[in-house]
PDB file of C-alpha atoms in Angstrom:
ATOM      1  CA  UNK A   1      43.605  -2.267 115.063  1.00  0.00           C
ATOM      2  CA  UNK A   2      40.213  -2.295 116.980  1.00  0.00           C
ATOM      3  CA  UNK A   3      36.503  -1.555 115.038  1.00  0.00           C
ATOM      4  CA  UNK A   4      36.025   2.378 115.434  1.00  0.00           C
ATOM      5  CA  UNK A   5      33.046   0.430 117.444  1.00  0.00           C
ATOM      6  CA  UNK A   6      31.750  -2.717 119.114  1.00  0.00           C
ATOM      7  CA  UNK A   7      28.427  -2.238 117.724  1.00  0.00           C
ATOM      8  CA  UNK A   8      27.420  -4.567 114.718  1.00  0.00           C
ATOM      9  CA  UNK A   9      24.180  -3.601 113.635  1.00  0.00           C
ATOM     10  CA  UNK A  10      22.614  -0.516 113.122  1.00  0.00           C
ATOM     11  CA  UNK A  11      19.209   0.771 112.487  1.00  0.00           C
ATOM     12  CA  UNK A  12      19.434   3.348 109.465  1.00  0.00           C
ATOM     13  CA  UNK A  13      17.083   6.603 109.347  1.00  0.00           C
ATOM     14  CA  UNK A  14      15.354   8.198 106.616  1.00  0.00           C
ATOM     15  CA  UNK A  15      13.694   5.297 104.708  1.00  0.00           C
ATOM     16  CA  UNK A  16      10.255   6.924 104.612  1.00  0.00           C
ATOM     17  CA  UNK A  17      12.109  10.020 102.360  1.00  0.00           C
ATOM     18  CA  UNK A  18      13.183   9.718  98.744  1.00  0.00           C
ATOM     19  CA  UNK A  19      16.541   9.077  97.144  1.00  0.00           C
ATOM     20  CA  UNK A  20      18.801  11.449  95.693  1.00  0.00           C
ATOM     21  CA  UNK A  21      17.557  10.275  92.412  1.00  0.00           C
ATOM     22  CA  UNK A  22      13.920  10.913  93.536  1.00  0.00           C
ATOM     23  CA  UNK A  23      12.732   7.338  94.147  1.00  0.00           C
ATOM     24  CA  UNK A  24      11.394   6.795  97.285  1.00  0.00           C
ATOM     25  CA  UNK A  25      13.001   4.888  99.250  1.00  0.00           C
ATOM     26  CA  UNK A  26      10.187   2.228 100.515  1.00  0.00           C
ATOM     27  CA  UNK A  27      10.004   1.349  96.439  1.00  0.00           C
ATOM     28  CA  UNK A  28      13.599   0.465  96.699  1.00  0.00           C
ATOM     29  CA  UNK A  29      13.196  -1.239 100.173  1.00  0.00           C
ATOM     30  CA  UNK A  30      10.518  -3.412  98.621  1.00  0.00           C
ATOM     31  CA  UNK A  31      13.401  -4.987  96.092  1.00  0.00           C
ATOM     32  CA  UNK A  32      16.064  -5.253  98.960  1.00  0.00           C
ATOM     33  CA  UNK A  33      16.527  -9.101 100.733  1.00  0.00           C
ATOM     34  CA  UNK A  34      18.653  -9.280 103.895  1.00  0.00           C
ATOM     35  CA  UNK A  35      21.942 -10.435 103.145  1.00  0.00           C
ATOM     36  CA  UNK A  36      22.410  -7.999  99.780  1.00  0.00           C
ATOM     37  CA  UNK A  37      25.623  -6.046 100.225  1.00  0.00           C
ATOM     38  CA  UNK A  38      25.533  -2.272 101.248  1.00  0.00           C
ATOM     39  CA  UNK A  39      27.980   0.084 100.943  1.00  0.00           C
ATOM     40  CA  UNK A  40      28.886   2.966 103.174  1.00  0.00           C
ATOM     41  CA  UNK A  41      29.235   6.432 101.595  1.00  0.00           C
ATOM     42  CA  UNK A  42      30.543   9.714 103.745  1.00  0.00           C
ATOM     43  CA  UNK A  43      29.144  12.862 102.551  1.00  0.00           C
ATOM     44  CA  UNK A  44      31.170  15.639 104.364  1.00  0.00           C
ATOM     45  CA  UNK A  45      28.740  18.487 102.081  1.00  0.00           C
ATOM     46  CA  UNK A  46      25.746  16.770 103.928  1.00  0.00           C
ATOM     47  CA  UNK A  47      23.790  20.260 105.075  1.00  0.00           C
ATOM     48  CA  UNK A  48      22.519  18.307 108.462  1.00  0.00           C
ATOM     49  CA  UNK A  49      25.120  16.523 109.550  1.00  0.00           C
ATOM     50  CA  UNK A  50      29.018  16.636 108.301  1.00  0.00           C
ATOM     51  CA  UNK A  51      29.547  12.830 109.287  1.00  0.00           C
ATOM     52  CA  UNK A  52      26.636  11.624 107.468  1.00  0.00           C
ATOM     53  CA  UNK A  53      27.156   8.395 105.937  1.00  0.00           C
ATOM     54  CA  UNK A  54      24.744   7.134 103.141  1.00  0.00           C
ATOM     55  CA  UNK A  55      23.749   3.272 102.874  1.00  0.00           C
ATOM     56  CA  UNK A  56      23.503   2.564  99.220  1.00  0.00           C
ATOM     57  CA  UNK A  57      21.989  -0.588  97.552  1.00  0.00           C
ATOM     58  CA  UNK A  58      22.970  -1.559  94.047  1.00  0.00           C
ATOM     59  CA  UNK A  59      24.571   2.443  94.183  1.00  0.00           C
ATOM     60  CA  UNK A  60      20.812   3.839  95.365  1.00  0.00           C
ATOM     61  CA  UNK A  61      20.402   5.646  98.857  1.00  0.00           C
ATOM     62  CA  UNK A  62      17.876   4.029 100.930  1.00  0.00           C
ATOM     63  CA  UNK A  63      18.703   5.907 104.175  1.00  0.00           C
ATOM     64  CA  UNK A  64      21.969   7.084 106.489  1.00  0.00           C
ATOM     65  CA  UNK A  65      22.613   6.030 109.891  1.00  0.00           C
ATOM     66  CA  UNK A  66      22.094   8.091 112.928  1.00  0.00           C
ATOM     67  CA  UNK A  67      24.074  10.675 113.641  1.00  0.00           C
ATOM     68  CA  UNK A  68      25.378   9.063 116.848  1.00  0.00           C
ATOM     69  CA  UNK A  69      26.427   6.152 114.496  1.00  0.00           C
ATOM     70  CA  UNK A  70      27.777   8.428 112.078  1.00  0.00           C
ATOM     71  CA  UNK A  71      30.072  10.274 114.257  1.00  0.00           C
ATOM     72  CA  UNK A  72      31.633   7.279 115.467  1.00  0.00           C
ATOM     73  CA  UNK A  73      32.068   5.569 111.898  1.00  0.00           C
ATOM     74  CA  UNK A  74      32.589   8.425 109.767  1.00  0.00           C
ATOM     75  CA  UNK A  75      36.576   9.059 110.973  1.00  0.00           C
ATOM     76  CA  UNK A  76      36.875   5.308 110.307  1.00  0.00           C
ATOM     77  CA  UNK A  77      35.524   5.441 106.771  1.00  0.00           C
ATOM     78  CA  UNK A  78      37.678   8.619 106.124  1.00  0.00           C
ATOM     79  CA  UNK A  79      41.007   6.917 106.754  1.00  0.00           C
ATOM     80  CA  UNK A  80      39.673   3.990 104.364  1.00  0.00           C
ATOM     81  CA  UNK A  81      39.386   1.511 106.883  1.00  0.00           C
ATOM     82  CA  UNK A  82      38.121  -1.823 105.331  1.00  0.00           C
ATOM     83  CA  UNK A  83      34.615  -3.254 106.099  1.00  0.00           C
ATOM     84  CA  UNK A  84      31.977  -5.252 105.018  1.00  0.00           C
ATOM     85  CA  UNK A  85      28.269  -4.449 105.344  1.00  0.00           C
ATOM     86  CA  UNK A  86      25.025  -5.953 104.279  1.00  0.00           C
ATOM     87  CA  UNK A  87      21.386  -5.895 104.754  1.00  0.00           C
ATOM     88  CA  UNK A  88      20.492  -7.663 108.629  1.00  0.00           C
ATOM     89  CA  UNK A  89      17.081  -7.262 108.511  1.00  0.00           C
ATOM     90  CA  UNK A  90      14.168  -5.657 107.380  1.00  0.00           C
ATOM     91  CA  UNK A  91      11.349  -4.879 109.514  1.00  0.00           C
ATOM     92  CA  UNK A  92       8.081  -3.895 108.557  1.00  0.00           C
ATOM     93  CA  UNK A  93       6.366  -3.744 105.513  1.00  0.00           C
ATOM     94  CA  UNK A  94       3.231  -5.891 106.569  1.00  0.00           C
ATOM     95  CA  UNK A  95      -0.672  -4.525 107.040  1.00  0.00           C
ATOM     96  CA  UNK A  96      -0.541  -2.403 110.581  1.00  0.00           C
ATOM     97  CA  UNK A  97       3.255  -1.576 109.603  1.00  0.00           C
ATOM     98  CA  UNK A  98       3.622  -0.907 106.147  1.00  0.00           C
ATOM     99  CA  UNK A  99       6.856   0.815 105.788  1.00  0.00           C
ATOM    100  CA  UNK A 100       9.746  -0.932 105.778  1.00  0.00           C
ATOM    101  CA  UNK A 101      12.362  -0.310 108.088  1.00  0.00           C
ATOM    102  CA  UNK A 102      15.923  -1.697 107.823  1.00  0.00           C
ATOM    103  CA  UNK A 103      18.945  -2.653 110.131  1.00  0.00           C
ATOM    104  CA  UNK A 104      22.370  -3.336 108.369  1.00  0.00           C
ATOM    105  CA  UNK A 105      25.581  -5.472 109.708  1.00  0.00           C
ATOM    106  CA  UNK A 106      28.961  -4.157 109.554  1.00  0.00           C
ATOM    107  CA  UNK A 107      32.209  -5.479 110.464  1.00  0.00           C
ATOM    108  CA  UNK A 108      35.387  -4.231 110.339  1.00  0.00           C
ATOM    109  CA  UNK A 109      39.179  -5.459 108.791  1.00  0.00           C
ATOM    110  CA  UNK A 110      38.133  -8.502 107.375  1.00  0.00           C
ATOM    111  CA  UNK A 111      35.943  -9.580 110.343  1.00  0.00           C
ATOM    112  CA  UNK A 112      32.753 -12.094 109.215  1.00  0.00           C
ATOM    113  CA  UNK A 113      29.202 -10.217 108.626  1.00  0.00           C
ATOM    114  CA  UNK A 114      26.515 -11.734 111.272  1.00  0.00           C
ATOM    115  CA  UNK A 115      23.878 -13.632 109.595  1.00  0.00           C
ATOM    116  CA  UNK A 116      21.233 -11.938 108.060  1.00  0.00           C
ATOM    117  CA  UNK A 117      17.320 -12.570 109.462  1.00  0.00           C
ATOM    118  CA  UNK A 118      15.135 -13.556 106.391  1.00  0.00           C
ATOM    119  CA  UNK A 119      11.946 -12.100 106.066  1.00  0.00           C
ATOM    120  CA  UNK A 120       9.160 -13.790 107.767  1.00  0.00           C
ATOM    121  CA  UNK A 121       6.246 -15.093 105.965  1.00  0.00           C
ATOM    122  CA  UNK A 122       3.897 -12.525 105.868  1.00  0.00           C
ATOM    123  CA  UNK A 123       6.612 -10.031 104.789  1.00  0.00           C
ATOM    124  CA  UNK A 124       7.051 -12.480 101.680  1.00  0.00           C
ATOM    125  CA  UNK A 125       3.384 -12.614 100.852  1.00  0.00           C
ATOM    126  CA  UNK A 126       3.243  -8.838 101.146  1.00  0.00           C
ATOM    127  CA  UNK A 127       6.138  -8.249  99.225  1.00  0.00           C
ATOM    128  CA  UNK A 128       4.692 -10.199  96.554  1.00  0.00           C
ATOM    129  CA  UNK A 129       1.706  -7.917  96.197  1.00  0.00           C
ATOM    130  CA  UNK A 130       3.345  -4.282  96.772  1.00  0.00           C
ATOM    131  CA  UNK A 131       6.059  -5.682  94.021  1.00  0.00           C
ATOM    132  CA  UNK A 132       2.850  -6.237  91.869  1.00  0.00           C
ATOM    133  CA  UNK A 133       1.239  -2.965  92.505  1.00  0.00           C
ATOM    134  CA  UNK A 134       4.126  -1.165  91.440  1.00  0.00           C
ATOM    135  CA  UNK A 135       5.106   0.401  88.542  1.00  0.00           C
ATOM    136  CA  UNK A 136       0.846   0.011  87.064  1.00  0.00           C
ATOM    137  CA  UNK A 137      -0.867   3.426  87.610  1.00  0.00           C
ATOM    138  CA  UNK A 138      -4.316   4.014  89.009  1.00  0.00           C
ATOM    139  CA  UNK A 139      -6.380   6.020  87.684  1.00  0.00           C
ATOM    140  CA  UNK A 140      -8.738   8.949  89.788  1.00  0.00           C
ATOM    141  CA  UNK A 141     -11.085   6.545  91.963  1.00  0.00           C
ATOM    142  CA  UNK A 142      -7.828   5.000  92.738  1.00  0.00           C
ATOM    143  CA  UNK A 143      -8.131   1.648  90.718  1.00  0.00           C
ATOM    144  CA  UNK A 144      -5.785  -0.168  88.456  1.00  0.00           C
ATOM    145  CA  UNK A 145      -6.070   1.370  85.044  1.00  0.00           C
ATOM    146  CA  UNK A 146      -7.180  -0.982  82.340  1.00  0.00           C
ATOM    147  CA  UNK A 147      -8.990  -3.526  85.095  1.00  0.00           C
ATOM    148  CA  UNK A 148     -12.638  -4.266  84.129  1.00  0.00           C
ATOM    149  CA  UNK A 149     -15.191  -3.436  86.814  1.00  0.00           C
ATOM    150  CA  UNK A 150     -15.775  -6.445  89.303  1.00  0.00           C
ATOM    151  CA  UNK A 151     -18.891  -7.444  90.228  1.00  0.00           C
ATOM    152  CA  UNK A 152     -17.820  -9.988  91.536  1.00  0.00           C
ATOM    153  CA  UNK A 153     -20.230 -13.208  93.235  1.00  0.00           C
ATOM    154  CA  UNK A 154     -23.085 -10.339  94.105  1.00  0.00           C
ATOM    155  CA  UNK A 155     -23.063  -8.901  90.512  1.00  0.00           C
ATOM    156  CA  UNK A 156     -23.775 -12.814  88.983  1.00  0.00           C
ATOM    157  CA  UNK A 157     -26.716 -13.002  91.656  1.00  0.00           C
ATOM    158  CA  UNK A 158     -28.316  -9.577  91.047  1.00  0.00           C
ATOM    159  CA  UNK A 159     -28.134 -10.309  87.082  1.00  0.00           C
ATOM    160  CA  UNK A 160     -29.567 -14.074  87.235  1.00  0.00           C
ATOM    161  CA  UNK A 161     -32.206 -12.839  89.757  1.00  0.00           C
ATOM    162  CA  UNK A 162     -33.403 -10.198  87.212  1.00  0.00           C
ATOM    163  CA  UNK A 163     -33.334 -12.508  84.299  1.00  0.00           C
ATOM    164  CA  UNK A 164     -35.112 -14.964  86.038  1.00  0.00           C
ATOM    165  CA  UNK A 165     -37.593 -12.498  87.493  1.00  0.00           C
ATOM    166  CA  UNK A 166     -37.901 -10.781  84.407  1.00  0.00           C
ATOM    167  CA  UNK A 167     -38.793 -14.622  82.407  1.00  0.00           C
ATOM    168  CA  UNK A 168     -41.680 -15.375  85.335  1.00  0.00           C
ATOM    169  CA  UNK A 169     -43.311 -11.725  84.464  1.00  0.00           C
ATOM    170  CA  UNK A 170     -43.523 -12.223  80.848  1.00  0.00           C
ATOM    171  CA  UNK A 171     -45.204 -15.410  81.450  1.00  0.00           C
ATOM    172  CA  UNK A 172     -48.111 -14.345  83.749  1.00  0.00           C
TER     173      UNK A 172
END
């Protein structure tokens, strides 16, 4: 039987939105590597579009495909037509582009998954520090809570400048 398409990979929509659960979805994106398994879910109730089909990661929504996509897979999905899918590649998510944006591989009846693109290195090194950030709370000015002030090289200066200058006053 042929794939309901020839396309492989598809860009998914919605990323910049929350989850059903209320998450949103860049937090997940954040914990996602290309090559983790996706699944495909229809959702016929969907109020914009009655082929929608949800990606979920580890059973969390991080997005649908388009609704050109959707229309074509959907019927596929509905007769339980066997596939694999997984994470192809994850754009984004670096200083200029900091939302991540994601592309998934699926192939049908059995057929082998393309290989996943790992993330470059300046998506791991900003991974590292968004995965950091999260989950600590700020508080108003928009710091981390329970970090001490910084004053950093200029703070030492200022303070042995007025100790010294304040030692060559009491002398004269």
């Amino acid at each position: 039987m042929a794939a309901p398409t020839r396309k492989r990979l598809f860009d998914i929509v919605g990323e910049s939105k929350n989850a059903a659960d209320g998450t949103p979805r860049q937090h997940l994106l954040a914990r996602v590597d290309p090559a983790d398994a996706v699944t495909l879910q229809r959702q016929p109730e969907n109020p914009y579009d009655p082929n929608a089909v949800a990606v979920l990661w580890e059973g969390r929504d991080i997005g649908f495909l388009p609704r050109e996509d959707a229309a074509t897979i959907a019927p596929a999905l509905d007769e339980g037509r066997p596939y694999a899918a997984h994470v192809h590649e994850l754009r984004g998510g670096v200083k200029g582009y900091t939302s991540y944006g994601v592309k998934i591989a699926i192939a049908w009846d059995g057929k082998p998954l393309p290989p996943a693109k790992p993330l470059d290195e300046q998506q791991e090194r900003s991974r590292r520090g968004k995965l950091a950030a999260m989950g600590r709370e700020r508080d108003a000015t928009g710091a981390f809570a329970g970090d001490s002030p910084k004053g950093g090289c200029m703070g030492v200066l200022i303070a042995v400048l007025l100790v010294g200058t304040a030692g060559v006053y009491s002398f004269v």
